[in-house]
Short mmCIF file of N, CA, C and O in Angstrom, two decimals:
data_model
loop_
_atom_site.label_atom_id
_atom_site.label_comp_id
_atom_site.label_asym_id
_atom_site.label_seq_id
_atom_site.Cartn_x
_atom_site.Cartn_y
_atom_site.Cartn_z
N UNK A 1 -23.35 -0.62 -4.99
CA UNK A 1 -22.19 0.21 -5.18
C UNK A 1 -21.45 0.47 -3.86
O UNK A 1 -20.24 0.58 -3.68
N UNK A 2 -22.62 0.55 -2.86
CA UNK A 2 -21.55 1.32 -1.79
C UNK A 2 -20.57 -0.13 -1.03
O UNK A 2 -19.57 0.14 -0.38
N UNK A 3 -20.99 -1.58 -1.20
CA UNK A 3 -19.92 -2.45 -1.25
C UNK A 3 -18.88 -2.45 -2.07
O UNK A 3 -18.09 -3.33 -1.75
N UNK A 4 -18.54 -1.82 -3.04
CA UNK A 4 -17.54 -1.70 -4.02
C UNK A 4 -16.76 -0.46 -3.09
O UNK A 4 -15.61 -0.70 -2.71
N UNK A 5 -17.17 0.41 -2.86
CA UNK A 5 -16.68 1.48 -2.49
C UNK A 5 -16.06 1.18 -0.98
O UNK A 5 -15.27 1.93 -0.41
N UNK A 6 -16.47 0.15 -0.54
CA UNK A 6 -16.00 -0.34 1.15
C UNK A 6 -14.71 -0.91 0.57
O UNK A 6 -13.58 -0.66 0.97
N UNK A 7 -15.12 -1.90 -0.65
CA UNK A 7 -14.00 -2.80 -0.69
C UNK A 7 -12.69 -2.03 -0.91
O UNK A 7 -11.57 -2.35 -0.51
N UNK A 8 -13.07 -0.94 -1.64
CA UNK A 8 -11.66 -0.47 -2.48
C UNK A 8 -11.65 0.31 -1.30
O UNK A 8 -10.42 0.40 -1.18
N UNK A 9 -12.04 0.88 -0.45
CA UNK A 9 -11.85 1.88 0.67
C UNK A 9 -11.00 0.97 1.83
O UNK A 9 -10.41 1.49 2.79
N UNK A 10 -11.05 -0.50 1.55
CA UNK A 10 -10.53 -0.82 3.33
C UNK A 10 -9.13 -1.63 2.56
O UNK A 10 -8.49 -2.47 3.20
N UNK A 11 -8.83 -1.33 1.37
CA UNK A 11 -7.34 -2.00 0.83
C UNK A 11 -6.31 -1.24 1.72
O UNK A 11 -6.32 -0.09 2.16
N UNK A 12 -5.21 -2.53 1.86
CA UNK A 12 -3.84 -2.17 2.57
C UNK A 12 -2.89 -3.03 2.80
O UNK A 12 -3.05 -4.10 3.38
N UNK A 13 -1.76 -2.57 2.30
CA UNK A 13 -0.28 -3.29 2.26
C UNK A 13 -0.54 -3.87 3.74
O UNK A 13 -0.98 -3.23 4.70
N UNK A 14 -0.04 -5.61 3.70
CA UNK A 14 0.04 -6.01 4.25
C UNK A 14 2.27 -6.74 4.21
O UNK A 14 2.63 -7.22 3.14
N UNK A 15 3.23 -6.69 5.28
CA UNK A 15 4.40 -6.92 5.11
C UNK A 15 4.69 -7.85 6.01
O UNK A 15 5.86 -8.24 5.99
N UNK A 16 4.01 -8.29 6.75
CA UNK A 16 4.09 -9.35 7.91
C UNK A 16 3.18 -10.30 7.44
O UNK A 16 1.96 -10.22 7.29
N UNK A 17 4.18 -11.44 7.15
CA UNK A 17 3.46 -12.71 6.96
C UNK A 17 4.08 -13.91 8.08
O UNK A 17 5.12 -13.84 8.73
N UNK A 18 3.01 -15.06 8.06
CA UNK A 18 3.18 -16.25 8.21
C UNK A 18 4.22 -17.39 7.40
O UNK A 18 4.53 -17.50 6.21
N UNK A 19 4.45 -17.89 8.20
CA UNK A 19 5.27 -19.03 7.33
C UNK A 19 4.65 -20.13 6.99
O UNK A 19 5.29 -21.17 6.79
N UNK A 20 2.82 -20.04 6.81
CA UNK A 20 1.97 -20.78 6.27
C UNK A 20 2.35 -20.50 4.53
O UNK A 20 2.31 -19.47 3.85
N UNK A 21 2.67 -21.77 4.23
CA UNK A 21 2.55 -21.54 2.49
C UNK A 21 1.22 -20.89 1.49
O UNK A 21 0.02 -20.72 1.70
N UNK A 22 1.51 -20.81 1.11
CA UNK A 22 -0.11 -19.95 -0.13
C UNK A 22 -0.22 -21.78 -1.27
O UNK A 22 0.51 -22.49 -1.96
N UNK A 23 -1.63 -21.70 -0.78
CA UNK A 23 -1.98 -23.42 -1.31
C UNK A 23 -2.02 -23.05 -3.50
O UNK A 23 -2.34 -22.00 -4.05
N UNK A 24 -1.74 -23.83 -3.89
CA UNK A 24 -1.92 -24.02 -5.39
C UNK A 24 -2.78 -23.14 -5.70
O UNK A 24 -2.59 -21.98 -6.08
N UNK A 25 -4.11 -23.93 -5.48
CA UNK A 25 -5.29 -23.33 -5.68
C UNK A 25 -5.12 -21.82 -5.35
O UNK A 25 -5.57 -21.27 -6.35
N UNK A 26 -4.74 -20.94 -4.57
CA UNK A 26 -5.28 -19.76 -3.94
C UNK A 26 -4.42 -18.87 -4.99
O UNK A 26 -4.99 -18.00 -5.64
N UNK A 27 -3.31 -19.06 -5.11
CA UNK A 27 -2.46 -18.52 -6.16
C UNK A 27 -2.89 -18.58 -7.18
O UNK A 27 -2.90 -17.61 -7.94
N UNK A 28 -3.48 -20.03 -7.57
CA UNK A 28 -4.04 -20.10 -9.29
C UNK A 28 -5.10 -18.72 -9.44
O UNK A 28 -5.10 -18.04 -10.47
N UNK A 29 -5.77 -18.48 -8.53
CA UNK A 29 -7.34 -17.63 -8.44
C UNK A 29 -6.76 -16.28 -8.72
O UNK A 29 -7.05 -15.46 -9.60
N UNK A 30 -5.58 -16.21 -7.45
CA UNK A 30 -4.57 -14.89 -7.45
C UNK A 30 -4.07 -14.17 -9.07
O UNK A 30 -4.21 -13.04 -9.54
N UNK A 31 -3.38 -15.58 -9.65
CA UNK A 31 -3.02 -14.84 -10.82
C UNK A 31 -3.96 -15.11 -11.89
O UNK A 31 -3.36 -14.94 -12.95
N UNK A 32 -5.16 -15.45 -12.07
CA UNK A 32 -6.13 -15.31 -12.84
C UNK A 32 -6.76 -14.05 -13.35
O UNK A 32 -7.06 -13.59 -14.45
N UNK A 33 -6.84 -13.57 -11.68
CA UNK A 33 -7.60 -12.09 -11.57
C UNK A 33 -6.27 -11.14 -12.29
O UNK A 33 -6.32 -10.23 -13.11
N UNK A 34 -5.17 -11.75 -11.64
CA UNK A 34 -4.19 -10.42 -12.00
C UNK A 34 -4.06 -10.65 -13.76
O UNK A 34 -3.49 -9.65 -14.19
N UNK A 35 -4.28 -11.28 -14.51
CA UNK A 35 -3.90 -11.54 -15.98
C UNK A 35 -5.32 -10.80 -16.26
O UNK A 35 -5.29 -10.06 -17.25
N UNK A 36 -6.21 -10.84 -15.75
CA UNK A 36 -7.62 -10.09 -15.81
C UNK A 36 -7.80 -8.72 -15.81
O UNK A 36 -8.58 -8.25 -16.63
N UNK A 37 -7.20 -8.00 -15.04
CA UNK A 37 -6.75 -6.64 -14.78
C UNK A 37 -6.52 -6.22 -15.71
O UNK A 37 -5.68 -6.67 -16.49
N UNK A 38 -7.43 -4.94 -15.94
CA UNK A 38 -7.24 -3.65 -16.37
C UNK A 38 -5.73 -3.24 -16.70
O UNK A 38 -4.89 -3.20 -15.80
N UNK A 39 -5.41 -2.93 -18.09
CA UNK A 39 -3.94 -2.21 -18.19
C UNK A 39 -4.28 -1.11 -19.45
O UNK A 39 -5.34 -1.14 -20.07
N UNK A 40 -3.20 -0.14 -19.71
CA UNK A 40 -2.96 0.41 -20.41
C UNK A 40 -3.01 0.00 -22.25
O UNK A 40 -2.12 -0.71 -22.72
N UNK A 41 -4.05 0.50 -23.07
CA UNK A 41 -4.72 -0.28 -23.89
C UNK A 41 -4.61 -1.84 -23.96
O UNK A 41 -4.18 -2.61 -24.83
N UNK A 42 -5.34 -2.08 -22.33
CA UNK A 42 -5.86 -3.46 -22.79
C UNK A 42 -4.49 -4.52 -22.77
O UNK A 42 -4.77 -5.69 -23.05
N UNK A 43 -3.33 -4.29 -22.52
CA UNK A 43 -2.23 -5.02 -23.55
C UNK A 43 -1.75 -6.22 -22.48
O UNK A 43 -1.64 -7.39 -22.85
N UNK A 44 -1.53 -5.89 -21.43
CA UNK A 44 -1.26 -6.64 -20.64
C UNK A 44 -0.19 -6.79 -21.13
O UNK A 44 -0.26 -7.83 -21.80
N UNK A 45 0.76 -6.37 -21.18
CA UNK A 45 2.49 -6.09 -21.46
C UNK A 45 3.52 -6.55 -20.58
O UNK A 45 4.60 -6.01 -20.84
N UNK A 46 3.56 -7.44 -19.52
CA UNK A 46 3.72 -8.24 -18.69
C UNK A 46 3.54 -9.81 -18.40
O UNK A 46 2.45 -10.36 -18.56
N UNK A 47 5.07 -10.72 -17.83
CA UNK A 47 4.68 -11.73 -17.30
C UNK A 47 5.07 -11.76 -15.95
O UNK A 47 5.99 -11.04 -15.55
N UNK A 48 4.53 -12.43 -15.31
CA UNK A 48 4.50 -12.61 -13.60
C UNK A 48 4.84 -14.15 -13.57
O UNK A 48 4.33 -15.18 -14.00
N UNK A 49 6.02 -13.78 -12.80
CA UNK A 49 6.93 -15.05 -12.46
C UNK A 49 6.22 -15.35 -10.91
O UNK A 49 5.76 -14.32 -10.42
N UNK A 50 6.11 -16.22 -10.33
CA UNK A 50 6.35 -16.95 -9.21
C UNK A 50 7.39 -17.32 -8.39
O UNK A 50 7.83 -18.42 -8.73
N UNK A 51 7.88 -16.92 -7.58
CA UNK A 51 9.00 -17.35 -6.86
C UNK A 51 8.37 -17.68 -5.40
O UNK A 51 7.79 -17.08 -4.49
N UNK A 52 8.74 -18.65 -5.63
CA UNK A 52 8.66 -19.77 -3.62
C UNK A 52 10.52 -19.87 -3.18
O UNK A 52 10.99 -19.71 -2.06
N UNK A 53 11.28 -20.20 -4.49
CA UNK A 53 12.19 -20.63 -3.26
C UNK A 53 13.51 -19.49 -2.42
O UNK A 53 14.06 -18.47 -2.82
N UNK A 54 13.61 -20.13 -1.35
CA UNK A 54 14.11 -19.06 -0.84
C UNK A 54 15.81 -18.28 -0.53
O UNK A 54 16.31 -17.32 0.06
N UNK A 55 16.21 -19.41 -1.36
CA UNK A 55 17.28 -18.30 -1.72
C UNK A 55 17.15 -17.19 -3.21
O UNK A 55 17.88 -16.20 -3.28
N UNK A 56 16.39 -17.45 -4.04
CA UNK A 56 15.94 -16.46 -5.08
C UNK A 56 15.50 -15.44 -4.61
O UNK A 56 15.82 -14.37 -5.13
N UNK A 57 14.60 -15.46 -3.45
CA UNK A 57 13.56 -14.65 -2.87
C UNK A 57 14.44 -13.74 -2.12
O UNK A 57 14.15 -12.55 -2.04
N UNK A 58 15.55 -14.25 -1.56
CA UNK A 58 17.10 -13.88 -1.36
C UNK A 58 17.49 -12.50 -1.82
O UNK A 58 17.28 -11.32 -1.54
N UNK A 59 18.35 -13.49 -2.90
CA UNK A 59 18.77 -11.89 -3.75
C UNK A 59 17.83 -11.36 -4.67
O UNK A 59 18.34 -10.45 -5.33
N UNK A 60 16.35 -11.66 -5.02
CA UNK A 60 15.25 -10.28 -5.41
C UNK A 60 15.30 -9.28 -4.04
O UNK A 60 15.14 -8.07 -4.20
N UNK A 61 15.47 -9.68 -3.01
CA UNK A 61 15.35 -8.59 -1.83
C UNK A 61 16.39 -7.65 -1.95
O UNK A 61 16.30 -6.45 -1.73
N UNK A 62 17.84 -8.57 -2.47
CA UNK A 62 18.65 -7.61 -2.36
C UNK A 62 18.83 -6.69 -3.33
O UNK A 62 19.25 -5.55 -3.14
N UNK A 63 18.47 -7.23 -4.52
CA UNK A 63 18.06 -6.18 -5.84
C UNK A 63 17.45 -5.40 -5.82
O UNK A 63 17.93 -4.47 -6.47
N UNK A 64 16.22 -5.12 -5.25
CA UNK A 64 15.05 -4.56 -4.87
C UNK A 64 15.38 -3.38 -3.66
O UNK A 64 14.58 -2.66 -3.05
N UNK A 65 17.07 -3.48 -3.54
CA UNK A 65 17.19 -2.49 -2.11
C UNK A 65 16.89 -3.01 -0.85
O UNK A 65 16.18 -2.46 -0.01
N UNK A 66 17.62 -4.40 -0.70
CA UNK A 66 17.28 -4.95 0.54
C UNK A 66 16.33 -4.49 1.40
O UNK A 66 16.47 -3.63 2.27
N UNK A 67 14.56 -5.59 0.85
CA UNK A 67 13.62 -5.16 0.98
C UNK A 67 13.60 -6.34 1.56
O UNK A 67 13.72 -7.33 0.83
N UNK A 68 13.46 -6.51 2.80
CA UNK A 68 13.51 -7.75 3.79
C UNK A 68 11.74 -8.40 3.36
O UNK A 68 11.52 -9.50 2.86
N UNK A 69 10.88 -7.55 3.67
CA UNK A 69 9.31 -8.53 3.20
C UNK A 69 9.51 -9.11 1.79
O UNK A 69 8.43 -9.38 1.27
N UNK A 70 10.45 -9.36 1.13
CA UNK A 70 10.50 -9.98 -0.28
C UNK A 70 10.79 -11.27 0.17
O UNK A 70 10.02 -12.23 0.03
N UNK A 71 12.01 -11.33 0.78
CA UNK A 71 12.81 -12.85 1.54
C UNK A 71 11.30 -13.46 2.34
O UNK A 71 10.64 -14.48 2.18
N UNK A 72 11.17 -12.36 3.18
CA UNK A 72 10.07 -13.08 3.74
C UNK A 72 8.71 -14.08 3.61
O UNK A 72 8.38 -15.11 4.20
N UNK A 73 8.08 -13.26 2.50
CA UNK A 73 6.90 -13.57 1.97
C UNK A 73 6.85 -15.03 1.78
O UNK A 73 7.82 -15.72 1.47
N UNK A 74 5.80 -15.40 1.95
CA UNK A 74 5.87 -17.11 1.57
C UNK A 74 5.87 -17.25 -0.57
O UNK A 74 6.42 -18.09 -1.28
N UNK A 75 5.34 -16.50 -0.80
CA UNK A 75 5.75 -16.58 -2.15
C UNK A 75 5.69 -14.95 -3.04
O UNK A 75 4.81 -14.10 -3.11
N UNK A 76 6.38 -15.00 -3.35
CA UNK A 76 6.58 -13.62 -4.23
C UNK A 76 6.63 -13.74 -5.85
O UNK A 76 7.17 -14.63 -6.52
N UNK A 77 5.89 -12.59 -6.30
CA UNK A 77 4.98 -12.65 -7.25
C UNK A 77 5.81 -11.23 -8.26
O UNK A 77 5.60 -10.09 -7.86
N UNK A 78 6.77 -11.44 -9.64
CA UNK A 78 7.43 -10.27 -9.72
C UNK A 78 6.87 -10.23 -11.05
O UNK A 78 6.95 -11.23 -11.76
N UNK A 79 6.29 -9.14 -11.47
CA UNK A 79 5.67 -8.28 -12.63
C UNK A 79 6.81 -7.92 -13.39
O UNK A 79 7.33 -6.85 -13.07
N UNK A 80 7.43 -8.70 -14.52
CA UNK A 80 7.67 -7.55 -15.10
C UNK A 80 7.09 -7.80 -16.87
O UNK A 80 6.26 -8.55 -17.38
N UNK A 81 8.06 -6.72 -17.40
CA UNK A 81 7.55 -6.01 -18.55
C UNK A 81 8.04 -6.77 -19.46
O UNK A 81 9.24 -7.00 -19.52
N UNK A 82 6.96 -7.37 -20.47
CA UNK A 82 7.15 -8.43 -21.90
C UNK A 82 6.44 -7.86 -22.82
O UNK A 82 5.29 -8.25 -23.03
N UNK A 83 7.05 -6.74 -23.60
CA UNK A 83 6.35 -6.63 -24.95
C UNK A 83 7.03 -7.96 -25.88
O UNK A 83 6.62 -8.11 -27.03
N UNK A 84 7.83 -8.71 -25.44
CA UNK A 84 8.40 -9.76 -26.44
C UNK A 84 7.30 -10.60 -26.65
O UNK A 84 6.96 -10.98 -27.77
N UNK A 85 6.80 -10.87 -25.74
CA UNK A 85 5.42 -12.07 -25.85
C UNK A 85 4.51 -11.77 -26.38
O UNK A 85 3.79 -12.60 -26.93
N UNK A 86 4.16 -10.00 -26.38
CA UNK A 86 3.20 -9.74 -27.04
C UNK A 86 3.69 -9.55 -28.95
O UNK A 86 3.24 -9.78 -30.08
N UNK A 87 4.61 -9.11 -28.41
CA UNK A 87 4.88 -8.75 -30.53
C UNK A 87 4.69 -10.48 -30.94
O UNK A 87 3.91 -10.70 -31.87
N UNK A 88 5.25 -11.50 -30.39
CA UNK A 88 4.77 -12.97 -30.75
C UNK A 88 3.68 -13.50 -31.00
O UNK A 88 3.45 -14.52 -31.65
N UNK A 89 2.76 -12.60 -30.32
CA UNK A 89 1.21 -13.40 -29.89
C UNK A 89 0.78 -12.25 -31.47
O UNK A 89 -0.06 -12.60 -32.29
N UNK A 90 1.21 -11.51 -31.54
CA UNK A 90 0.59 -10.19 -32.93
C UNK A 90 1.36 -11.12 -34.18
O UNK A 90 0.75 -11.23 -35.24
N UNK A 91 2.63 -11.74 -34.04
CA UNK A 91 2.89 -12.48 -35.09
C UNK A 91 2.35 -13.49 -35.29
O UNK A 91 2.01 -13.48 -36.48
N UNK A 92 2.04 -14.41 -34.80
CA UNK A 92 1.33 -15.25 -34.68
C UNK A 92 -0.05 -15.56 -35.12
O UNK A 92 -0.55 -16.56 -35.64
N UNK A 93 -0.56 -14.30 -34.73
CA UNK A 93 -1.84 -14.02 -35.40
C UNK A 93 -2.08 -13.30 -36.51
O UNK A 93 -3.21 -12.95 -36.85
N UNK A 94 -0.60 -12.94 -37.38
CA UNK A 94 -0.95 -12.36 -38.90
C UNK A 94 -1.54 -10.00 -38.33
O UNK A 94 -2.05 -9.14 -39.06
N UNK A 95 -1.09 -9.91 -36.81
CA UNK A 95 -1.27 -8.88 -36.56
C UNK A 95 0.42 -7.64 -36.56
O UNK A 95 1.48 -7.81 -35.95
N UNK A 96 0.05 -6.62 -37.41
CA UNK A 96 1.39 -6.07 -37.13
C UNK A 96 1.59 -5.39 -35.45
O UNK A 96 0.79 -4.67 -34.85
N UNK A 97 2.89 -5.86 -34.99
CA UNK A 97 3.04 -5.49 -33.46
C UNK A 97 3.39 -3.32 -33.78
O UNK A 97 4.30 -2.84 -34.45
N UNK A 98 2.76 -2.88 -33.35
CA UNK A 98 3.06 -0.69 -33.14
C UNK A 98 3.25 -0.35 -31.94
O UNK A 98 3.86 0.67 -31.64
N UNK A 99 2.71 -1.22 -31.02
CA UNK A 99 2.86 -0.71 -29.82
C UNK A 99 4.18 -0.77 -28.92
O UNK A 99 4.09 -1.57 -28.00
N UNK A 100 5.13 -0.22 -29.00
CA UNK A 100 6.58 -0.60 -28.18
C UNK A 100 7.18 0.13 -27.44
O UNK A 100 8.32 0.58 -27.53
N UNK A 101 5.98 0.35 -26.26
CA UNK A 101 5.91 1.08 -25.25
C UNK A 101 5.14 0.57 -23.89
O UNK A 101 3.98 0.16 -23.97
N UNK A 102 5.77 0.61 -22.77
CA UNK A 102 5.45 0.04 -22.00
C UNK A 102 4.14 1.16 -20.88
O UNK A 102 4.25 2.35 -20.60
N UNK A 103 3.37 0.50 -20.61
CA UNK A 103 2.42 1.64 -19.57
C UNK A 103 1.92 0.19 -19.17
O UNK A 103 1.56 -0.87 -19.69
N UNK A 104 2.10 0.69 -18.10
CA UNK A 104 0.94 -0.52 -17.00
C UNK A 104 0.30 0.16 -16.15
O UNK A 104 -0.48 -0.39 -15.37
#
């Protein structure tokens, strides 16, 4: 336990990056865990886009309140909110969609 408790104890925003790219692989692992994650009943109410190139990465900075580590980042990773995919995946499966509320 008390390695669990180091790990979550020594987390921290990092905003200075390299202009080393993030390899396939490391990202694949990246968003594995994140589709893995814990949400608000379970729902995972979200898709996560990928963005590498860099004029997109562009104006998300400037949307975002010209947030210069967005442009920067070698790849940026934007969460947002899809109950559409989920009411599909409940149709799909003969399940009625109730939930149409977002909590992450």
């Amino acid at each position: 336990m008390q390695e669990i408790f180091e790990l979550l104890q020594s987390h921290k925003s990092i905003r200075r990056y390299t202009n080393r790219p993030v390899e396939d692989e490391l990202l694949a692992r990246i968003l594995e865990c994140a589709r893995q994650a814990p949400t608000s009943s379970n729902l995972q109410p979200y898709s996560i886009i990928v963005v590498r190139d860099a004029a997109r990465k562009q104006l998300l900075a400037q949307y975002c309140g010209n947030q210069a580590w967005i442009e920067q980042c070698p790849v940026f990773l934007a969460m947002c909110p899809d109950l559409r995919r989920l009411n599909e995946i409940c149709h799909a499966r003969g399940y009625q969609f109730k939930d149409r509320h977002i909590e992450i």
